[in-house]
């Protein structure tokens, strides 16, 4: 069993012991873990337009960090969101289940009812919108390896993805992310043809939602891609993922700070794949491999977005450093330091 560094626990609880923080109260709903006054003050100092959060919320290892006690994953899936949303630094969360299958407006509305007015959701669009050919994986059944006729099909996306997202979440809707998994660009005609199809797709979708695009192929980050997103008012997603260039390079190539909002997803460390990271970091209750380079880069980019008055959404995966809530707290502290330096410099020059 992993041993959490007591200093990491103190960042959240101000010294509450694991025994106290994880006490079992099976008859009561899961509540938020106690946080220190330092963390509460940090949350109050962060810009209102900064939304830090994690990929989903149902992780039993977060007892004492986000939740007040041990609870099964199934219970956290049902009850944990309300407690999660009461943490002073966590203002958004990623809904990943929608990548595998669409959900109804009713389900989205149930999520929205559990969080305060200032909270926002980042939602991943159904994967059939973004893969040109079904992967050779058993979960795709008879479709394995076949051409996907719903790839960038605007009518399907509008009815099955956009409509329930808008109706169910209302003003708590954040970015709707269309994530394009790693795939052979020749399957959709190469980078140039991809831009053309992407432009036609978003031009046909309902106006209003904050759309965002994440690609996992470096060769798709072309000038044409950046221009198309700019024309459409669609945000690029900065993806901290091992086969993509550093997030600062992505920000420059996609003109991320000229978009309607900054959107970033901190997914994996540079040296590990998904399965390796999962095995190394579970149960996600401590930082194992701190990625200070990515953290400081994101802090700087978020601060630049704040300076320009842009909202910034950053979703962090447990497999980025070992524990997404602790990564969010460290990132918040880094950004606070950058902003404090800017405030100090501005005051000194006044």
CSV table of C-alpha atoms in Angstrom, one decimal:
chain,number,residue,atom,x,y,z
A,1,UNK,CA,0.0,0.0,0.0
A,2,UNK,CA,1.3,3.5,-0.9
A,3,UNK,CA,2.3,5.9,1.9
A,4,UNK,CA,1.1,9.4,1.4
A,5,UNK,CA,3.6,12.1,2.3
A,6,UNK,CA,2.1,13.9,5.4
A,7,UNK,CA,3.1,17.2,4.0
A,8,UNK,CA,0.9,16.6,0.9
A,9,UNK,CA,-2.0,15.9,3.2
A,10,UNK,CA,-1.3,19.0,5.2
A,11,UNK,CA,-1.7,21.1,2.0
A,12,UNK,CA,-5.4,20.2,2.1
A,13,UNK,CA,-6.3,19.5,5.7
A,14,UNK,CA,-4.0,21.6,7.8
A,15,UNK,CA,-2.8,18.6,9.7
A,16,UNK,CA,-6.0,16.4,10.1
A,17,UNK,CA,-4.8,12.9,10.5
A,18,UNK,CA,-5.7,10.2,7.9
A,19,UNK,CA,-7.6,8.3,10.6
A,20,UNK,CA,-9.8,11.4,11.3
A,21,UNK,CA,-10.1,12.3,7.6
A,22,UNK,CA,-11.0,8.7,6.5
A,23,UNK,CA,-13.4,7.8,9.3
A,24,UNK,CA,-16.2,5.7,8.1
A,25,UNK,CA,-19.8,7.0,8.4
A,26,UNK,CA,-21.6,4.7,6.1
A,27,UNK,CA,-25.0,6.0,7.0
A,28,UNK,CA,-24.2,9.6,5.9
A,29,UNK,CA,-23.6,11.0,2.5
A,30,UNK,CA,-20.0,11.6,1.4
A,31,UNK,CA,-18.9,15.1,2.4
A,32,UNK,CA,-15.9,17.3,1.5
A,33,UNK,CA,-12.6,16.8,3.2
A,34,UNK,CA,-11.6,19.6,5.6
A,35,UNK,CA,-9.2,22.1,4.1
A,36,UNK,CA,-6.7,24.4,5.6
A,37,UNK,CA,-7.2,28.2,5.8
A,38,UNK,CA,-4.2,28.5,3.5
A,39,UNK,CA,-6.0,26.5,0.8
A,40,UNK,CA,-9.3,28.4,1.3
A,41,UNK,CA,-7.4,31.7,1.0
A,42,UNK,CA,-5.7,30.4,-2.2
A,43,UNK,CA,-9.0,29.6,-3.7
A,44,UNK,CA,-10.3,33.1,-2.9
A,45,UNK,CA,-7.2,34.7,-4.6
A,46,UNK,CA,-7.5,32.8,-7.8
A,47,UNK,CA,-9.1,34.8,-10.7
A,48,UNK,CA,-12.8,34.1,-11.1
A,49,UNK,CA,-12.3,33.0,-14.7
A,50,UNK,CA,-9.8,30.2,-13.8
A,51,UNK,CA,-11.4,26.8,-13.7
A,52,UNK,CA,-9.1,24.1,-12.4
A,53,UNK,CA,-10.3,20.5,-12.0
A,54,UNK,CA,-9.8,16.8,-12.6
A,55,UNK,CA,-10.8,14.1,-15.0
A,56,UNK,CA,-13.9,12.7,-13.3
A,57,UNK,CA,-14.4,12.5,-9.5
A,58,UNK,CA,-15.0,8.9,-8.4
A,59,UNK,CA,-11.7,7.9,-6.9
A,60,UNK,CA,-11.6,6.3,-3.5
A,61,UNK,CA,-8.0,7.3,-3.0
A,62,UNK,CA,-9.0,10.9,-2.7
A,63,UNK,CA,-10.3,10.3,0.9
A,64,UNK,CA,-8.8,13.0,3.0
A,65,UNK,CA,-7.9,15.1,0.0
A,66,UNK,CA,-11.4,15.7,-1.6
A,67,UNK,CA,-13.7,13.5,0.5
A,68,UNK,CA,-14.2,13.3,4.2
A,69,UNK,CA,-14.1,9.5,4.4
A,70,UNK,CA,-13.4,6.2,2.5
A,71,UNK,CA,-16.2,5.4,0.0
A,72,UNK,CA,-16.6,2.9,-2.8
A,73,UNK,CA,-16.2,4.1,-6.3
A,74,UNK,CA,-19.8,3.4,-7.0
A,75,UNK,CA,-20.9,5.6,-4.1
A,76,UNK,CA,-18.6,8.4,-5.2
A,77,UNK,CA,-20.0,8.3,-8.7
A,78,UNK,CA,-23.4,8.9,-7.3
A,79,UNK,CA,-22.7,11.2,-4.4
A,80,UNK,CA,-19.2,12.5,-4.8
A,81,UNK,CA,-19.7,15.4,-7.2
A,82,UNK,CA,-21.5,17.6,-4.6
A,83,UNK,CA,-18.6,17.2,-2.2
A,84,UNK,CA,-16.0,17.7,-4.9
A,85,UNK,CA,-17.5,20.9,-6.0
A,86,UNK,CA,-17.2,22.4,-2.5
A,87,UNK,CA,-13.5,22.4,-2.7
A,88,UNK,CA,-12.2,26.0,-2.9
A,89,UNK,CA,-9.8,25.3,-5.7
A,90,UNK,CA,-11.7,22.8,-7.8
A,91,UNK,CA,-14.1,24.8,-10.0
A,92,UNK,CA,-14.6,22.4,-12.9
A,93,UNK,CA,-14.5,18.7,-13.7
A,94,UNK,CA,-14.2,16.6,-16.8
A,95,UNK,CA,-17.0,14.3,-17.9
A,96,UNK,CA,-15.2,11.5,-19.7
A,97,UNK,CA,-18.0,8.9,-19.9
A,98,UNK,CA,-19.5,10.9,-22.8
A,99,UNK,CA,-16.5,10.0,-24.9
A,100,UNK,CA,-17.7,6.4,-25.0
A,101,UNK,CA,-21.4,6.9,-25.3
A,102,UNK,CA,-23.7,9.9,-25.4
A,103,UNK,CA,-25.7,10.8,-22.3
A,104,UNK,CA,-29.1,12.4,-22.0
A,105,UNK,CA,-30.0,16.0,-21.1
A,106,UNK,CA,-31.6,14.6,-18.0
A,107,UNK,CA,-28.2,13.1,-16.9
A,108,UNK,CA,-26.5,16.4,-17.5
A,109,UNK,CA,-29.1,18.2,-15.6
A,110,UNK,CA,-28.6,15.9,-12.6
A,111,UNK,CA,-24.9,16.8,-12.6
A,112,UNK,CA,-25.6,20.5,-12.9
A,113,UNK,CA,-28.0,20.3,-9.9
A,114,UNK,CA,-25.2,19.1,-7.6
A,115,UNK,CA,-22.8,22.0,-8.1
A,116,UNK,CA,-22.8,25.7,-7.2
A,117,UNK,CA,-23.6,28.4,-9.8
A,118,UNK,CA,-19.9,29.3,-10.6
A,119,UNK,CA,-19.0,25.7,-11.4
A,120,UNK,CA,-18.4,24.6,-15.0
A,121,UNK,CA,-18.2,21.2,-16.7
A,122,UNK,CA,-15.8,20.2,-19.5
A,123,UNK,CA,-17.5,17.5,-21.5
A,124,UNK,CA,-15.9,15.2,-24.1
A,125,UNK,CA,-17.9,14.6,-27.2
A,126,UNK,CA,-18.7,11.0,-28.3
A,127,UNK,CA,-15.7,9.5,-30.0
A,128,UNK,CA,-17.6,8.5,-33.2
A,129,UNK,CA,-17.5,12.2,-34.1
A,130,UNK,CA,-13.7,12.2,-34.2
A,131,UNK,CA,-12.3,8.9,-35.4
A,132,UNK,CA,-12.2,8.2,-39.2
A,133,UNK,CA,-11.9,4.5,-38.7
A,134,UNK,CA,-12.8,2.3,-35.8
A,135,UNK,CA,-9.7,1.0,-34.0
A,136,UNK,CA,-8.9,-2.7,-33.9
A,137,UNK,CA,-10.2,-3.2,-30.4
A,138,UNK,CA,-12.6,-5.8,-29.2
A,139,UNK,CA,-15.0,-3.2,-27.7
A,140,UNK,CA,-15.9,-2.0,-31.2
A,141,UNK,CA,-17.3,-5.4,-32.1
A,142,UNK,CA,-18.3,-5.8,-35.7
A,143,UNK,CA,-17.1,-2.2,-36.4
A,144,UNK,CA,-13.5,-3.0,-35.7
A,145,UNK,CA,-11.2,-1.6,-38.4
A,146,UNK,CA,-14.2,-0.3,-40.4
A,147,UNK,CA,-14.6,3.2,-41.8
A,148,UNK,CA,-16.7,5.3,-39.5
A,149,UNK,CA,-19.5,7.1,-41.4
A,150,UNK,CA,-20.3,9.3,-38.4
A,151,UNK,CA,-16.8,10.9,-38.5
A,152,UNK,CA,-17.3,14.7,-38.5
A,153,UNK,CA,-21.0,14.2,-39.3
A,154,UNK,CA,-22.6,17.4,-38.0
A,155,UNK,CA,-26.1,16.2,-37.9
A,156,UNK,CA,-25.2,13.4,-35.5
A,157,UNK,CA,-23.1,15.7,-33.3
A,158,UNK,CA,-25.8,18.3,-33.2
A,159,UNK,CA,-28.6,15.9,-32.2
A,160,UNK,CA,-26.7,13.4,-29.9
A,161,UNK,CA,-23.9,15.5,-28.4
A,162,UNK,CA,-24.6,19.3,-28.6
A,163,UNK,CA,-28.3,19.3,-27.9
A,164,UNK,CA,-28.3,17.3,-24.6
A,165,UNK,CA,-25.1,19.2,-23.5
A,166,UNK,CA,-26.8,22.6,-23.9
A,167,UNK,CA,-30.2,21.6,-22.6
A,168,UNK,CA,-28.9,19.7,-19.6
A,169,UNK,CA,-26.0,21.9,-18.3
A,170,UNK,CA,-27.3,25.3,-19.2
A,171,UNK,CA,-25.1,28.1,-17.9
A,172,UNK,CA,-22.9,25.5,-16.1
A,173,UNK,CA,-21.6,24.2,-19.5
A,174,UNK,CA,-17.9,24.8,-20.1
A,175,UNK,CA,-16.0,23.6,-23.1
A,176,UNK,CA,-17.4,20.8,-25.3
A,177,UNK,CA,-14.2,19.0,-26.4
A,178,UNK,CA,-13.9,17.0,-29.6
A,179,UNK,CA,-10.9,14.9,-29.0
A,180,UNK,CA,-9.3,13.3,-32.1
A,181,UNK,CA,-7.4,10.2,-31.0
A,182,UNK,CA,-4.0,9.3,-32.6
A,183,UNK,CA,-4.8,8.1,-36.1
A,184,UNK,CA,-3.3,7.9,-39.5
A,185,UNK,CA,-4.0,11.3,-41.1
A,186,UNK,CA,-4.2,9.5,-44.5
A,187,UNK,CA,-7.5,8.0,-43.3
A,188,UNK,CA,-9.1,11.4,-43.7
A,189,UNK,CA,-7.1,12.7,-46.5
A,190,UNK,CA,-4.1,14.3,-44.7
A,191,UNK,CA,-3.8,17.5,-42.7
A,192,UNK,CA,-5.1,19.8,-45.4
A,193,UNK,CA,-8.2,17.8,-46.0
A,194,UNK,CA,-8.7,17.5,-42.2
A,195,UNK,CA,-8.8,21.3,-41.9
A,196,UNK,CA,-11.4,21.5,-44.7
A,197,UNK,CA,-13.6,18.8,-43.1
A,198,UNK,CA,-13.2,20.3,-39.6
A,199,UNK,CA,-14.2,23.8,-40.9
A,200,UNK,CA,-17.4,22.4,-42.5
A,201,UNK,CA,-18.2,20.4,-39.4
A,202,UNK,CA,-18.1,23.3,-37.0
A,203,UNK,CA,-19.7,25.7,-39.4
A,204,UNK,CA,-22.8,23.4,-39.5
A,205,UNK,CA,-23.1,23.0,-35.7
A,206,UNK,CA,-25.4,25.2,-33.6
A,207,UNK,CA,-23.8,28.5,-32.5
A,208,UNK,CA,-23.3,29.4,-28.9
A,209,UNK,CA,-21.5,26.5,-27.1
A,210,UNK,CA,-17.8,26.8,-26.3
A,211,UNK,CA,-16.4,24.2,-28.7
A,212,UNK,CA,-12.9,23.0,-28.4
A,213,UNK,CA,-10.7,20.6,-30.4
A,214,UNK,CA,-7.9,18.4,-29.1
A,215,UNK,CA,-5.7,16.5,-31.5
A,216,UNK,CA,-3.2,13.8,-30.6
A,217,UNK,CA,-1.2,14.0,-33.9
A,218,UNK,CA,1.6,16.6,-33.9
A,219,UNK,CA,1.4,16.9,-37.7
A,220,UNK,CA,-2.2,18.2,-37.5
A,221,UNK,CA,-1.0,21.4,-35.7
A,222,UNK,CA,-0.7,23.3,-38.9
A,223,UNK,CA,-1.2,27.0,-39.7
A,224,UNK,CA,-4.4,26.0,-41.5
A,225,UNK,CA,-5.7,24.3,-38.4
A,226,UNK,CA,-5.0,27.4,-36.3
A,227,UNK,CA,-6.6,29.6,-38.9
A,228,UNK,CA,-9.7,27.5,-39.2
A,229,UNK,CA,-10.3,27.4,-35.4
A,230,UNK,CA,-9.8,31.1,-35.2
A,231,UNK,CA,-12.4,31.8,-38.0
A,232,UNK,CA,-14.9,29.4,-36.3
A,233,UNK,CA,-14.4,30.7,-32.8
A,234,UNK,CA,-13.4,27.2,-31.7
A,235,UNK,CA,-10.7,26.8,-29.0
A,236,UNK,CA,-7.6,24.6,-29.5
A,237,UNK,CA,-6.9,22.3,-26.5
A,238,UNK,CA,-3.4,22.2,-25.2
A,239,UNK,CA,-2.8,18.5,-24.5
A,240,UNK,CA,0.0,17.5,-22.1
A,241,UNK,CA,0.3,14.0,-23.5
A,242,UNK,CA,3.5,12.1,-24.2
A,243,UNK,CA,3.3,12.1,-28.1
A,244,UNK,CA,2.6,15.8,-28.3
A,245,UNK,CA,5.0,18.8,-28.2
A,246,UNK,CA,5.3,20.8,-25.0
A,247,UNK,CA,2.2,22.9,-24.2
A,248,UNK,CA,4.0,26.2,-24.7
A,249,UNK,CA,4.8,25.1,-28.3
A,250,UNK,CA,1.2,24.0,-28.8
A,251,UNK,CA,0.0,27.4,-27.5
A,252,UNK,CA,2.1,29.3,-30.0
A,253,UNK,CA,1.3,27.0,-33.0
A,254,UNK,CA,-2.5,27.1,-32.3
A,255,UNK,CA,-2.7,30.8,-31.2
A,256,UNK,CA,-4.4,29.5,-28.1
A,257,UNK,CA,-4.3,32.9,-26.3
A,258,UNK,CA,-6.3,34.5,-29.2
A,259,UNK,CA,-9.2,32.1,-28.6
A,260,UNK,CA,-12.5,32.6,-26.8
A,261,UNK,CA,-11.0,30.7,-23.8
A,262,UNK,CA,-7.9,28.8,-22.9
A,263,UNK,CA,-8.5,25.1,-22.6
A,264,UNK,CA,-5.8,22.6,-21.5
A,265,UNK,CA,-5.8,19.0,-20.4
A,266,UNK,CA,-2.8,17.6,-18.4
A,267,UNK,CA,-3.0,13.9,-19.1
A,268,UNK,CA,0.3,12.0,-18.9
A,269,UNK,CA,3.9,12.5,-18.0
A,270,UNK,CA,6.4,12.6,-20.9
A,271,UNK,CA,7.9,9.2,-20.1
A,272,UNK,CA,4.9,6.9,-19.4
A,273,UNK,CA,1.9,5.4,-21.2
A,274,UNK,CA,-1.6,5.1,-19.8
A,275,UNK,CA,-1.3,1.6,-18.4
A,276,UNK,CA,2.2,2.2,-17.0
A,277,UNK,CA,1.1,5.4,-15.3
A,278,UNK,CA,-2.0,3.8,-13.8
A,279,UNK,CA,0.0,0.9,-12.3
A,280,UNK,CA,2.6,3.3,-10.9
A,281,UNK,CA,0.2,5.9,-9.4
A,282,UNK,CA,-2.9,4.1,-8.2
A,283,UNK,CA,-4.7,4.7,-5.8
A,284,UNK,CA,-3.9,8.3,-6.7
A,285,UNK,CA,-3.5,9.7,-3.2
A,286,UNK,CA,0.0,11.3,-3.6
A,287,UNK,CA,2.3,13.0,-6.1
A,288,UNK,CA,4.8,10.4,-7.4
A,289,UNK,CA,6.5,12.0,-10.3
A,290,UNK,CA,6.2,15.8,-10.1
A,291,UNK,CA,6.3,17.4,-13.6
A,292,UNK,CA,7.5,20.9,-12.7
A,293,UNK,CA,8.2,21.9,-16.3
A,294,UNK,CA,4.6,21.3,-17.4
A,295,UNK,CA,3.2,22.8,-14.2
A,296,UNK,CA,5.1,26.0,-14.5
A,297,UNK,CA,4.3,26.2,-18.3
A,298,UNK,CA,0.6,25.9,-17.6
A,299,UNK,CA,0.8,28.4,-14.8
A,300,UNK,CA,2.4,30.9,-17.1
A,301,UNK,CA,-0.1,30.3,-19.9
A,302,UNK,CA,-3.0,30.6,-17.5
A,303,UNK,CA,-1.7,33.8,-16.1
A,304,UNK,CA,-1.3,35.2,-19.6
A,305,UNK,CA,-4.9,34.2,-20.3
A,306,UNK,CA,-6.1,35.9,-17.1
A,307,UNK,CA,-4.2,39.1,-18.0
A,308,UNK,CA,-6.0,39.1,-21.3
A,309,UNK,CA,-9.4,38.6,-19.6
A,310,UNK,CA,-9.8,35.1,-21.0
A,311,UNK,CA,-11.4,32.3,-19.0
A,312,UNK,CA,-9.1,29.3,-18.6
A,313,UNK,CA,-10.1,25.7,-18.1
A,314,UNK,CA,-7.4,23.2,-17.0
A,315,UNK,CA,-8.4,19.5,-16.5
A,316,UNK,CA,-5.8,17.3,-14.8
A,317,UNK,CA,-5.6,13.5,-14.9
A,318,UNK,CA,-4.4,11.4,-11.9
A,319,UNK,CA,-1.9,10.0,-14.3
A,320,UNK,CA,-0.2,13.3,-14.9
A,321,UNK,CA,1.8,13.3,-11.6
A,322,UNK,CA,0.0,10.7,-9.4
A,323,UNK,CA,-2.9,12.6,-7.8
A,324,UNK,CA,-5.0,15.1,-9.8
A,325,UNK,CA,-6.3,17.1,-6.7
A,326,UNK,CA,-2.7,17.6,-5.4
A,327,UNK,CA,-1.6,18.6,-8.9
A,328,UNK,CA,-4.4,21.1,-9.1
A,329,UNK,CA,-3.4,22.6,-5.8
A,330,UNK,CA,0.3,22.8,-6.8
A,331,UNK,CA,-0.8,24.4,-10.1
A,332,UNK,CA,-3.0,26.9,-8.3
A,333,UNK,CA,-0.1,27.9,-6.0
A,334,UNK,CA,2.2,28.3,-9.0
A,335,UNK,CA,-0.3,30.5,-10.8
A,336,UNK,CA,-0.9,32.5,-7.7
A,337,UNK,CA,2.8,33.2,-7.5
A,338,UNK,CA,3.0,34.3,-11.1
A,339,UNK,CA,0.0,36.6,-10.7
A,340,UNK,CA,1.4,38.0,-7.4
A,341,UNK,CA,4.6,38.8,-9.2
A,342,UNK,CA,2.7,40.6,-12.0
A,343,UNK,CA,0.6,42.5,-9.5
A,344,UNK,CA,3.8,43.5,-7.6
A,345,UNK,CA,5.5,44.6,-10.9
A,346,UNK,CA,2.4,46.6,-11.9
A,347,UNK,CA,2.2,48.3,-8.5
A,348,UNK,CA,5.9,49.1,-8.6
A,349,UNK,CA,5.6,50.8,-12.0
A,350,UNK,CA,2.5,52.8,-11.0
